Amino acid sequence: MDRLRQVCVTSLLLISLSGPDSRGSDLDALNACLAGRVLDFTHNHGRDHRVWSPALGLWRDIYVYLPPDYDPNTAYPLLLWLHGFGGDEEQFTRQVVFALDQAIQSGAMRPVIAVGPDGSIPSSWKPWCQGSWYINSQQGQWEDYILQDVIGFVEQQFKIRPEREAHVIAGWSMGGFGAYNLAFKHPEQFRLMVGVYPNLNLRYADKDGHWGTPFDPDTIGSL
């Protein structure tokens, strides 16, 4: 499996370096390496399949992972993955999907439907993007986007188990902060939360980016 993953990652890297004309095939190459499959609700592969967010007033990119032997008549647990600062929804397909797919295929993890939404904000810091921190701020209603638009879209498209015990929110770095923040604020929604290197202490950031001053979420848009 490790050898197959190395071959798949190498192939995907070569495809990504081939230019925009190859972007439609990189998702096919990814799915060829998985026991499950990733569905495209983005504008990353030629056609525009993005999802409208009423909370943000924007079209947003989302990837959805379906487990091996997916049955549309079966209700599945939900895993919501939040990417880190400087990244976007492609962090889900590059770093998360392989491990998730392997864990389910090996029996170490129960089948889930996993979602990787885009929580980035375009910036001049190319090639990086700013991060939304998945909170409601002057940069947009990002908490509402996750809780209402992303989860609402997935529940409309797929059968998701409704009980909180079947809902997991997880994330890396900024996404870890988002996972903890949303889970603590909405315990009725999530039973489990996972933060990988979560940024939990933001009291040293303010609107000017100065250290040693109180963090104010209302001014995060100026970071």
Coordinates of N, CA and C in Angstrom, one line a residue:
M1 N 0.8 -1.2 0.0 CA 0.0 0.0 0.0 C 0.9 1.3 0.0
D2 N 1.9 1.3 0.8 CA 2.8 2.4 0.8 C 3.5 2.6 -0.6
R3 N 3.8 1.5 -1.2 CA 4.4 1.7 -2.5 C 3.4 2.2 -3.5
L4 N 2.2 1.7 -3.5 CA 1.1 2.2 -4.4 C 0.9 3.7 -4.1
R5 N 0.9 4.1 -2.8 CA 0.7 5.5 -2.5 C 1.8 6.3 -3.1
Q6 N 3.0 5.9 -3.0 CA 4.1 6.7 -3.6 C 4.0 6.8 -5.1
V7 N 3.6 5.8 -5.7 CA 3.4 5.8 -7.2 C 2.3 6.8 -7.5
C8 N 1.2 6.7 -6.7 CA 0.0 7.6 -7.0 C 0.4 9.1 -6.8
V9 N 1.1 9.4 -5.7 CA 1.5 10.7 -5.3 C 2.4 11.3 -6.4
T10 N 3.4 10.5 -6.9 CA 4.3 10.9 -7.9 C 3.5 11.2 -9.2
S11 N 2.6 10.3 -9.6 CA 1.8 10.5 -10.8 C 0.9 11.8 -10.7
L12 N 0.3 12.0 -9.5 CA -0.4 13.3 -9.3 C 0.4 14.5 -9.4
L13 N 1.6 14.4 -8.9 CA 2.5 15.6 -9.0 C 2.9 15.9 -10.4
L14 N 3.2 14.9 -11.2 CA 3.6 15.0 -12.6 C 2.4 15.6 -13.4
I15 N 1.2 15.2 -13.1 CA 0.0 15.7 -13.8 C -0.2 17.2 -13.4
S16 N 0.0 17.5 -12.1 CA -0.2 18.9 -11.7 C 0.8 19.8 -12.3
L17 N 2.0 19.3 -12.7 CA 3.0 20.2 -13.3 C 2.8 20.3 -14.8
S18 N 1.9 19.5 -15.3 CA 1.7 19.5 -16.8 C 1.0 20.7 -17.3
G19 N 0.4 21.5 -16.5 CA -0.3 22.7 -16.9 C -1.8 22.5 -16.8
P20 N -2.6 23.6 -17.1 CA -4.0 23.6 -16.8 C -4.8 22.6 -17.6
D21 N -4.3 22.2 -18.8 CA -5.1 21.3 -19.6 C -5.2 19.9 -19.0
S22 N -4.3 19.6 -18.0 CA -4.3 18.3 -17.4 C -5.1 18.3 -16.1
R23 N -5.7 19.4 -15.7 CA -6.3 19.5 -14.4 C -7.6 18.6 -14.3
G24 N -8.2 18.3 -15.4 CA -9.4 17.4 -15.4 C -9.0 16.0 -15.1
S25 N -7.8 15.6 -15.4 CA -7.3 14.2 -15.3 C -6.7 13.9 -13.9
D26 N -6.3 15.0 -13.2 CA -5.7 14.7 -11.9 C -6.7 14.1 -10.9
L27 N -7.9 14.4 -10.9 CA -8.9 13.8 -10.1 C -9.2 12.4 -10.4
D28 N -9.2 12.1 -11.7 CA -9.3 10.7 -12.2 C -8.1 9.9 -11.7
A29 N -6.9 10.4 -11.7 CA -5.7 9.7 -11.3 C -5.8 9.5 -9.8
L30 N -6.3 10.5 -9.0 CA -6.4 10.3 -7.6 C -7.4 9.2 -7.3
N31 N -8.6 9.2 -7.9 CA -9.6 8.2 -7.6 C -9.1 6.8 -8.1
A32 N -8.2 6.7 -9.1 CA -7.7 5.4 -9.5 C -6.8 4.8 -8.4
C33 N -6.3 5.6 -7.4 CA -5.5 5.2 -6.4 C -6.3 4.8 -5.1
L34 N -7.6 5.1 -5.1 CA -8.4 5.0 -3.9 C -9.3 3.8 -4.0
A35 N -9.7 3.2 -2.8 CA -10.7 2.2 -2.8 C -12.1 2.9 -2.8
G36 N -12.2 4.1 -2.2 CA -13.3 5.0 -2.2 C -13.2 5.9 -3.4
R37 N -13.8 7.1 -3.3 CA -13.7 8.0 -4.4 C -14.0 9.4 -3.9
V38 N -13.4 10.4 -4.6 CA -13.6 11.8 -4.3 C -14.4 12.5 -5.3
L39 N -15.5 13.2 -4.9 CA -16.4 13.9 -5.7 C -16.0 15.3 -5.8
D40 N -16.1 15.9 -7.0 CA -15.6 17.3 -7.2 C -16.8 18.3 -7.2
F41 N -16.7 19.1 -6.2 CA -17.6 20.3 -6.2 C -16.8 21.5 -6.1
T42 N -15.9 21.6 -7.1 CA -14.9 22.7 -7.1 C -14.8 23.3 -8.6
H43 N -13.9 24.2 -8.7 CA -13.6 24.8 -10.1 C -12.2 24.5 -10.4
N44 N -11.7 23.3 -9.9 CA -10.3 23.0 -10.0 C -10.0 22.0 -11.2
H45 N -11.0 21.5 -11.8 CA -10.7 20.5 -12.8 C -11.4 20.7 -14.1
G46 N -11.5 22.0 -14.5 CA -12.1 22.3 -15.8 C -13.5 22.9 -15.6
R47 N -14.4 22.1 -15.3 CA -15.8 22.6 -15.1 C -16.0 23.2 -13.7
D48 N -17.0 24.1 -13.7 CA -17.3 24.8 -12.4 C -18.4 24.0 -11.7
H49 N -18.1 23.3 -10.6 CA -19.1 22.6 -9.8 C -19.2 23.2 -8.4
R50 N -18.8 24.4 -8.2 CA -18.7 25.0 -6.9 C -20.1 25.1 -6.2
V51 N -20.1 25.2 -4.9 CA -21.4 25.3 -4.2 C -21.6 26.7 -3.7
W52 N -22.8 27.2 -3.9 CA -23.2 28.5 -3.4 C -23.3 28.6 -1.9
S53 N -22.7 29.6 -1.3 CA -22.8 29.8 0.1 C -23.6 31.1 0.4
P54 N -24.8 30.9 0.9 CA -25.6 32.1 1.3 C -24.9 32.9 2.4
A55 N -24.2 32.2 3.3 CA -23.6 32.9 4.4 C -22.5 33.9 3.9
L56 N -21.8 33.5 2.9 CA -20.7 34.3 2.4 C -21.1 35.1 1.2
G57 N -22.1 34.7 0.5 CA -22.5 35.3 -0.8 C -21.5 35.0 -1.9
L58 N -20.9 33.8 -1.8 CA -19.8 33.4 -2.7 C -20.0 32.0 -3.2
W59 N -19.4 31.6 -4.3 CA -19.3 30.2 -4.7 C -18.0 29.7 -4.1
R60 N -18.1 28.5 -3.5 CA -17.0 27.9 -2.7 C -16.7 26.5 -3.2
D61 N -15.4 26.2 -3.1 CA -15.0 24.8 -3.5 C -15.1 23.8 -2.3
I62 N -15.6 22.6 -2.6 CA -15.8 21.6 -1.7 C -15.4 20.2 -2.3
Y63 N -14.7 19.4 -1.6 CA -14.5 18.0 -2.0 C -15.2 17.1 -1.0
V64 N -15.8 16.0 -1.6 CA -16.5 15.1 -0.8 C -15.9 13.7 -1.0
Y65 N -15.5 13.0 0.0 CA -15.0 11.6 -0.1 C -16.1 10.6 0.3
L66 N -16.3 9.6 -0.6 CA -17.2 8.5 -0.4 C -16.4 7.3 -0.1
P67 N -16.8 6.5 0.9 CA -16.0 5.3 1.3 C -16.1 4.2 0.3
P68 N -15.2 3.2 0.4 CA -15.4 2.0 -0.5 C -16.7 1.3 -0.3
D69 N -17.3 0.8 -1.4 CA -18.6 0.2 -1.4 C -19.7 1.1 -0.9
Y70 N -19.6 2.3 -1.3 CA -20.6 3.3 -0.9 C -22.0 2.9 -1.4
D71 N -22.9 3.0 -0.5 CA -24.3 2.7 -0.7 C -25.2 3.9 -0.5
P72 N -25.8 4.5 -1.6 CA -26.5 5.7 -1.4 C -27.8 5.5 -0.5
N73 N -28.2 4.3 -0.2 CA -29.3 4.1 0.6 C -28.9 3.9 2.1
T74 N -27.6 4.0 2.4 CA -27.1 3.8 3.8 C -26.8 5.2 4.3
A75 N -27.1 5.4 5.6 CA -26.7 6.7 6.2 C -25.3 6.5 6.9
Y76 N -24.4 7.4 6.6 CA -23.1 7.3 7.1 C -22.7 8.4 8.1
P77 N -21.7 8.1 8.9 CA -21.2 9.2 9.8 C -20.5 10.3 8.9
L78 N -20.4 11.5 9.5 CA -19.8 12.6 8.8 C -18.5 13.0 9.4
L79 N -17.5 13.1 8.6 CA -16.2 13.7 9.0 C -15.9 15.0 8.3
L80 N -15.8 16.1 9.0 CA -15.6 17.4 8.4 C -14.1 17.8 8.7
W81 N -13.4 18.0 7.6 CA -12.0 18.3 7.7 C -11.7 19.8 7.3
L82 N -11.1 20.5 8.2 CA -10.7 21.9 8.0 C -9.2 22.1 7.8
H83 N -8.9 22.7 6.7 CA -7.5 22.8 6.3 C -6.8 23.9 7.1
G84 N -5.5 24.0 7.0 CA -4.7 25.0 7.7 C -4.5 26.3 7.0
F85 N -3.9 27.3 7.7 CA -3.7 28.6 7.2 C -2.7 28.5 6.0
G86 N -3.0 29.3 4.9 CA -2.2 29.3 3.7 C -2.6 28.2 2.7
G87 N -3.5 27.3 3.2 CA -3.9 26.2 2.3 C -5.3 26.4 1.8
D88 N -5.9 25.4 1.1 CA -7.2 25.5 0.7 C -7.8 24.1 0.6
E89 N -8.9 23.9 -0.1 CA -9.5 22.5 -0.1 C -8.6 21.4 -0.7
E90 N -7.6 21.8 -1.5 CA -6.8 20.8 -2.0 C -5.9 20.1 -1.0
Q91 N -5.7 20.7 0.2 CA -5.0 20.0 1.3 C -5.7 18.7 1.6
F92 N -7.0 18.7 1.5 CA -7.8 17.5 1.8 C -7.4 16.4 0.8
T93 N -7.3 16.7 -0.5 CA -7.0 15.6 -1.4 C -5.6 15.2 -1.4
R94 N -4.7 16.1 -1.0 CA -3.3 15.9 -1.1 C -2.8 15.2 0.2
Q95 N -3.4 15.4 1.3 CA -2.8 15.0 2.6 C -3.7 14.1 3.4
V96 N -5.0 14.2 3.2 CA -6.0 13.5 4.1 C -6.6 12.3 3.5
V97 N -6.9 12.4 2.2 CA -7.7 11.3 1.6 C -7.0 9.9 1.6
F98 N -5.7 9.9 1.3 CA -5.0 8.6 1.3 C -5.1 7.9 2.6
A99 N -4.8 8.6 3.7 CA -4.8 8.0 5.0 C -6.2 7.6 5.4
L100 N -7.1 8.4 5.1 CA -8.5 8.1 5.4 C -9.0 6.8 4.7
D101 N -8.7 6.8 3.4 CA -9.1 5.7 2.5 C -8.4 4.4 3.0
Q102 N -7.1 4.5 3.3 CA -6.4 3.3 3.8 C -7.0 2.8 5.1
A103 N -7.3 3.7 6.0 CA -7.8 3.3 7.3 C -9.2 2.6 7.2
I104 N -10.0 3.1 6.3 CA -11.3 2.4 6.1 C -11.1 1.1 5.4
Q105 N -10.3 1.0 4.4 CA -10.1 -0.2 3.7 C -9.5 -1.3 4.5
S106 N -8.7 -0.9 5.5 CA -8.0 -1.9 6.3 C -8.9 -2.3 7.5
G107 N -10.0 -1.7 7.7 CA -10.9 -2.0 8.8 C -10.6 -1.3 10.1
A108 N -9.5 -0.4 10.1 CA -9.2 0.3 11.3 C -10.2 1.5 11.6
M109 N -11.0 1.8 10.6 CA -11.9 2.9 10.8 C -13.2 2.5 10.0
R110 N -14.3 2.9 10.6 CA -15.6 2.7 10.0 C -15.8 3.6 8.8
P111 N -16.5 3.1 7.8 CA -16.8 4.0 6.6 C -17.5 5.3 7.0
V112 N -17.0 6.4 6.5 CA -17.6 7.7 6.7 C -17.7 8.5 5.4
I113 N -18.5 9.5 5.4 CA -18.5 10.5 4.3 C -17.7 11.6 4.8
A114 N -16.6 12.0 4.1 CA -15.7 13.1 4.6 C -15.8 14.3 3.7
V115 N -15.7 15.4 4.2 CA -15.9 16.7 3.5 C -14.7 17.6 3.7
G116 N -14.1 18.2 2.6 CA -13.0 19.1 2.7 C -13.4 20.4 2.1
P117 N -13.9 21.4 2.8 CA -14.3 22.7 2.3 C -13.1 23.7 2.2
D118 N -13.3 24.7 1.4 CA -12.3 25.7 1.3 C -12.6 26.8 2.3
G119 N -11.6 27.0 3.2 CA -11.7 28.1 4.2 C -10.7 29.2 4.0
S120 N -10.2 29.4 2.8 CA -9.2 30.4 2.5 C -9.8 31.7 2.0
I121 N -9.0 32.7 2.1 CA -9.4 34.0 1.7 C -8.3 34.5 0.7
P122 N -8.6 34.9 -0.5 CA -7.6 35.3 -1.5 C -6.8 36.5 -0.9
S123 N -5.5 36.5 -1.2 CA -4.7 37.6 -0.7 C -3.6 37.9 -1.6
S124 N -2.8 38.9 -1.3 CA -1.6 39.2 -2.1 C -0.4 38.4 -1.8
W125 N -0.5 37.5 -0.8 CA 0.6 36.7 -0.3 C 0.8 35.5 -1.2
K126 N 0.8 35.6 -2.5 CA 0.9 34.5 -3.4 C 2.2 33.7 -3.2
P127 N 2.2 32.4 -3.3 CA 1.0 31.6 -3.7 C 0.1 31.2 -2.5
W128 N 0.3 31.8 -1.3 CA -0.5 31.5 -0.2 C -1.8 32.3 -0.2
C129 N -2.8 31.8 0.6 CA -4.0 32.6 0.8 C -4.1 32.9 2.3
Q130 N -4.8 33.9 2.6 CA -5.1 34.2 4.0 C -6.1 33.1 4.5
G131 N -6.2 33.0 5.8 CA -7.1 32.1 6.4 C -8.3 32.7 7.1
S132 N -9.4 32.1 7.0 CA -10.7 32.6 7.6 C -10.8 32.3 9.1
W133 N -10.0 31.4 9.5 CA -10.1 30.8 10.9 C -11.5 30.3 11.2
Y134 N -12.3 30.2 10.2 CA -13.6 29.5 10.4 C -14.5 30.2 11.4
I135 N -14.4 31.5 11.5 CA -15.1 32.3 12.5 C -15.9 33.4 11.7
N136 N -16.9 33.9 12.3 CA -17.7 35.1 11.8 C -16.9 36.3 12.1
S137 N -16.5 37.1 11.1 CA -15.7 38.3 11.2 C -16.0 39.2 10.1
Q138 N -15.3 40.3 10.0 CA -15.5 41.3 9.0 C -15.1 40.7 7.6
Q139 N -14.4 39.6 7.6 CA -14.0 38.9 6.4 C -15.1 38.0 5.9
G140 N -16.2 37.8 6.6 CA -17.2 36.9 6.2 C -17.8 36.1 7.3
Q141 N -18.9 35.5 7.1 CA -19.6 34.6 8.1 C -19.1 33.2 7.9
W142 N -17.9 32.9 8.3 CA -17.3 31.6 8.0 C -17.7 30.5 8.9
E143 N -18.1 30.9 10.1 CA -18.7 29.9 11.0 C -20.0 29.4 10.5
D144 N -20.8 30.4 10.0 CA -22.1 30.0 9.5 C -22.0 29.2 8.2
Y145 N -20.9 29.6 7.4 CA -20.7 28.8 6.2 C -20.5 27.4 6.4
I146 N -19.6 27.1 7.4 CA -19.4 25.6 7.8 C -20.6 25.0 8.3
L147 N -21.2 25.6 9.3 CA -22.3 24.9 10.0 C -23.6 24.8 9.2
Q148 N -23.9 25.9 8.4 CA -25.1 25.9 7.7 C -25.0 25.5 6.2
D149 N -24.0 26.1 5.5 CA -23.9 25.8 4.1 C -23.2 24.5 3.7
V150 N -22.0 24.3 4.3 CA -21.3 23.0 4.0 C -22.0 21.8 4.5
I151 N -22.4 21.8 5.8 CA -23.1 20.6 6.3 C -24.5 20.5 5.7
G152 N -25.1 21.6 5.5 CA -26.4 21.6 4.8 C -26.4 21.0 3.4
F153 N -25.4 21.4 2.7 CA -25.2 20.9 1.3 C -25.0 19.4 1.3
V154 N -24.1 18.9 2.2 CA -23.8 17.5 2.3 C -25.0 16.7 2.7
E155 N -25.8 17.2 3.6 CA -27.0 16.5 4.1 C -28.0 16.5 3.0
Q156 N -28.0 17.4 2.1 CA -29.0 17.4 1.0 C -28.6 16.4 -0.1
Q157 N -27.3 16.2 -0.3 CA -26.8 15.4 -1.3 C -26.6 13.9 -0.9
F158 N -26.4 13.7 0.3 CA -26.0 12.3 0.8 C -26.8 12.0 2.1
K159 N -26.9 10.7 2.4 CA -27.6 10.3 3.6 C -26.6 10.4 4.8
I160 N -26.8 11.3 5.7 CA -25.9 11.4 6.9 C -26.6 11.1 8.1
R161 N -26.0 10.3 9.0 CA -26.6 10.0 10.3 C -26.8 11.3 11.1
P162 N -28.0 11.5 11.6 CA -28.3 12.8 12.2 C -27.8 13.0 13.6
E163 N -27.5 11.9 14.3 CA -27.1 12.1 15.7 C -25.7 12.6 15.9
R164 N -25.5 13.4 16.9 CA -24.2 14.1 17.1 C -23.0 13.1 17.3
E165 N -23.4 11.9 17.8 CA -22.3 10.8 18.0 C -21.7 10.4 16.7
A166 N -22.4 10.7 15.6 CA -21.9 10.3 14.3 C -21.2 11.5 13.5
H167 N -21.0 12.6 14.2 CA -20.4 13.7 13.6 C -19.0 14.0 14.2
V168 N -18.0 14.1 13.3 CA -16.6 14.4 13.8 C -16.1 15.6 13.0
I169 N -15.5 16.5 13.7 CA -14.9 17.7 13.1 C -13.4 17.7 13.4
A170 N -12.6 17.8 12.4 CA -11.1 17.7 12.6 C -10.4 18.7 11.7
G171 N -9.2 19.0 12.1 CA -8.5 20.0 11.3 C -7.0 20.1 11.6
W172 N -6.3 20.7 10.8 CA -4.8 20.9 10.9 C -4.5 22.4 11.1
S173 N -3.7 22.7 12.2 CA -3.3 24.1 12.4 C -4.5 25.0 12.6
M174 N -4.7 26.0 11.6 CA -5.8 26.8 11.7 C -7.1 26.0 11.7
G175 N -7.1 24.9 10.9 CA -8.3 24.0 10.9 C -8.5 23.3 12.3
G176 N -7.4 23.1 13.0 CA -7.5 22.5 14.3 C -8.2 23.5 15.3
F177 N -7.8 24.8 15.1 CA -8.5 25.8 15.9 C -10.0 25.8 15.6
G178 N -10.3 25.8 14.3 CA -11.7 25.8 13.8 C -12.4 24.6 14.4
A179 N -11.8 23.4 14.4 CA -12.5 22.2 14.9 C -12.8 22.4 16.4
Y180 N -11.8 22.8 17.2 CA -12.0 23.0 18.6 C -13.1 24.1 18.9
N181 N -13.0 25.2 18.2 CA -13.9 26.3 18.4 C -15.3 25.9 18.1
L182 N -15.5 25.3 16.9 CA -16.9 25.0 16.5 C -17.5 23.8 17.4
A183 N -16.6 22.9 17.8 CA -17.1 21.8 18.6 C -17.5 22.3 20.0
F184 N -16.6 23.1 20.6 CA -17.0 23.7 21.9 C -18.2 24.5 21.9
K185 N -18.4 25.3 20.8 CA -19.5 26.2 20.7 C -20.8 25.5 20.4
H186 N -20.7 24.3 19.7 CA -21.8 23.6 19.2 C -21.8 22.2 19.6
P187 N -21.8 21.9 20.9 CA -21.7 20.5 21.3 C -22.9 19.6 20.9
E188 N -24.0 20.3 20.6 CA -25.1 19.5 20.1 C -24.9 19.0 18.6
Q189 N -23.9 19.5 18.0 CA -23.6 19.2 16.6 C -22.5 18.1 16.4
F190 N -21.5 18.2 17.3 CA -20.3 17.3 17.1 C -20.1 16.5 18.4
R191 N -19.8 15.2 18.3 CA -19.5 14.4 19.4 C -18.0 14.3 19.6
L192 N -17.2 14.4 18.5 CA -15.8 14.2 18.5 C -15.1 15.4 17.8
M193 N -14.0 15.8 18.3 CA -13.2 16.8 17.6 C -11.7 16.4 17.6
V194 N -11.0 16.7 16.6 CA -9.6 16.3 16.5 C -8.8 17.5 15.9
G195 N -7.8 17.9 16.7 CA -6.9 19.0 16.2 C -5.5 18.6 16.1
V196 N -5.0 18.7 14.9 CA -3.6 18.3 14.6 C -2.8 19.6 14.6
Y197 N -1.9 19.8 15.6 CA -1.2 21.0 15.8 C -2.1 22.2 15.8
P198 N -3.2 22.2 16.6 CA -4.1 23.3 16.5 C -3.6 24.6 17.1
N199 N -3.9 25.7 16.5 CA -3.6 27.0 17.0 C -4.7 27.5 17.9
L200 N -4.5 27.2 19.2 CA -5.6 27.5 20.2 C -5.4 28.8 20.9
N201 N -4.2 29.4 20.9 CA -4.0 30.6 21.6 C -3.7 31.7 20.6
L202 N -4.7 32.6 20.4 CA -4.6 33.7 19.4 C -4.6 35.0 20.1
R203 N -4.3 35.0 21.4 CA -4.4 36.3 22.2 C -3.2 37.2 21.8
Y204 N -2.2 36.8 21.1 CA -1.1 37.6 20.7 C -1.2 38.2 19.3
A205 N -2.4 38.0 18.7 CA -2.6 38.6 17.4 C -3.7 39.7 17.4
D206 N -3.5 40.8 16.7 CA -4.6 41.8 16.6 C -4.7 42.2 15.2
K207 N -5.4 43.3 14.9 CA -5.7 43.7 13.6 C -4.4 44.2 12.8
D208 N -3.4 44.6 13.6 CA -2.1 45.0 13.0 C -1.1 43.9 12.9
G209 N -1.4 42.8 13.4 CA -0.5 41.7 13.5 C 0.6 41.8 14.5
H210 N 0.4 42.7 15.5 CA 1.4 42.9 16.5 C 1.4 41.8 17.6
W211 N 2.5 41.5 18.1 CA 2.6 40.5 19.2 C 2.3 41.2 20.5
G212 N 1.7 40.4 21.5 CA 1.5 40.9 22.8 C 0.3 41.7 23.0
T213 N -0.6 41.8 22.1 CA -1.8 42.5 22.2 C -3.0 41.6 22.1
P214 N -4.1 41.9 22.7 CA -5.3 41.0 22.8 C -5.8 40.7 21.4
F215 N -6.2 39.5 21.2 CA -6.8 39.1 19.9 C -8.3 39.5 19.9
D216 N -8.7 40.1 18.8 CA -10.1 40.6 18.6 C -10.6 40.0 17.3
P217 N -11.6 39.0 17.3 CA -12.0 38.4 16.1 C -12.7 39.4 15.2
D218 N -13.2 40.5 15.7 CA -13.9 41.5 14.8 C -12.9 42.2 13.9
T219 N -11.6 42.1 14.2 CA -10.7 42.8 13.4 C -9.7 41.9 12.6
I220 N -10.1 40.6 12.6 CA -9.2 39.6 12.0 C -9.0 39.9 10.5
G221 N -10.0 40.6 9.9 CA -9.8 40.8 8.4 C -8.7 41.7 8.1
S222 N -8.1 42.4 9.1 CA -6.9 43.3 8.8 C -5.6 42.6 9.0
L223 N -5.6 41.3 9.4 CA -4.4 40.6 9.6 C -3.6 40.4 8.3

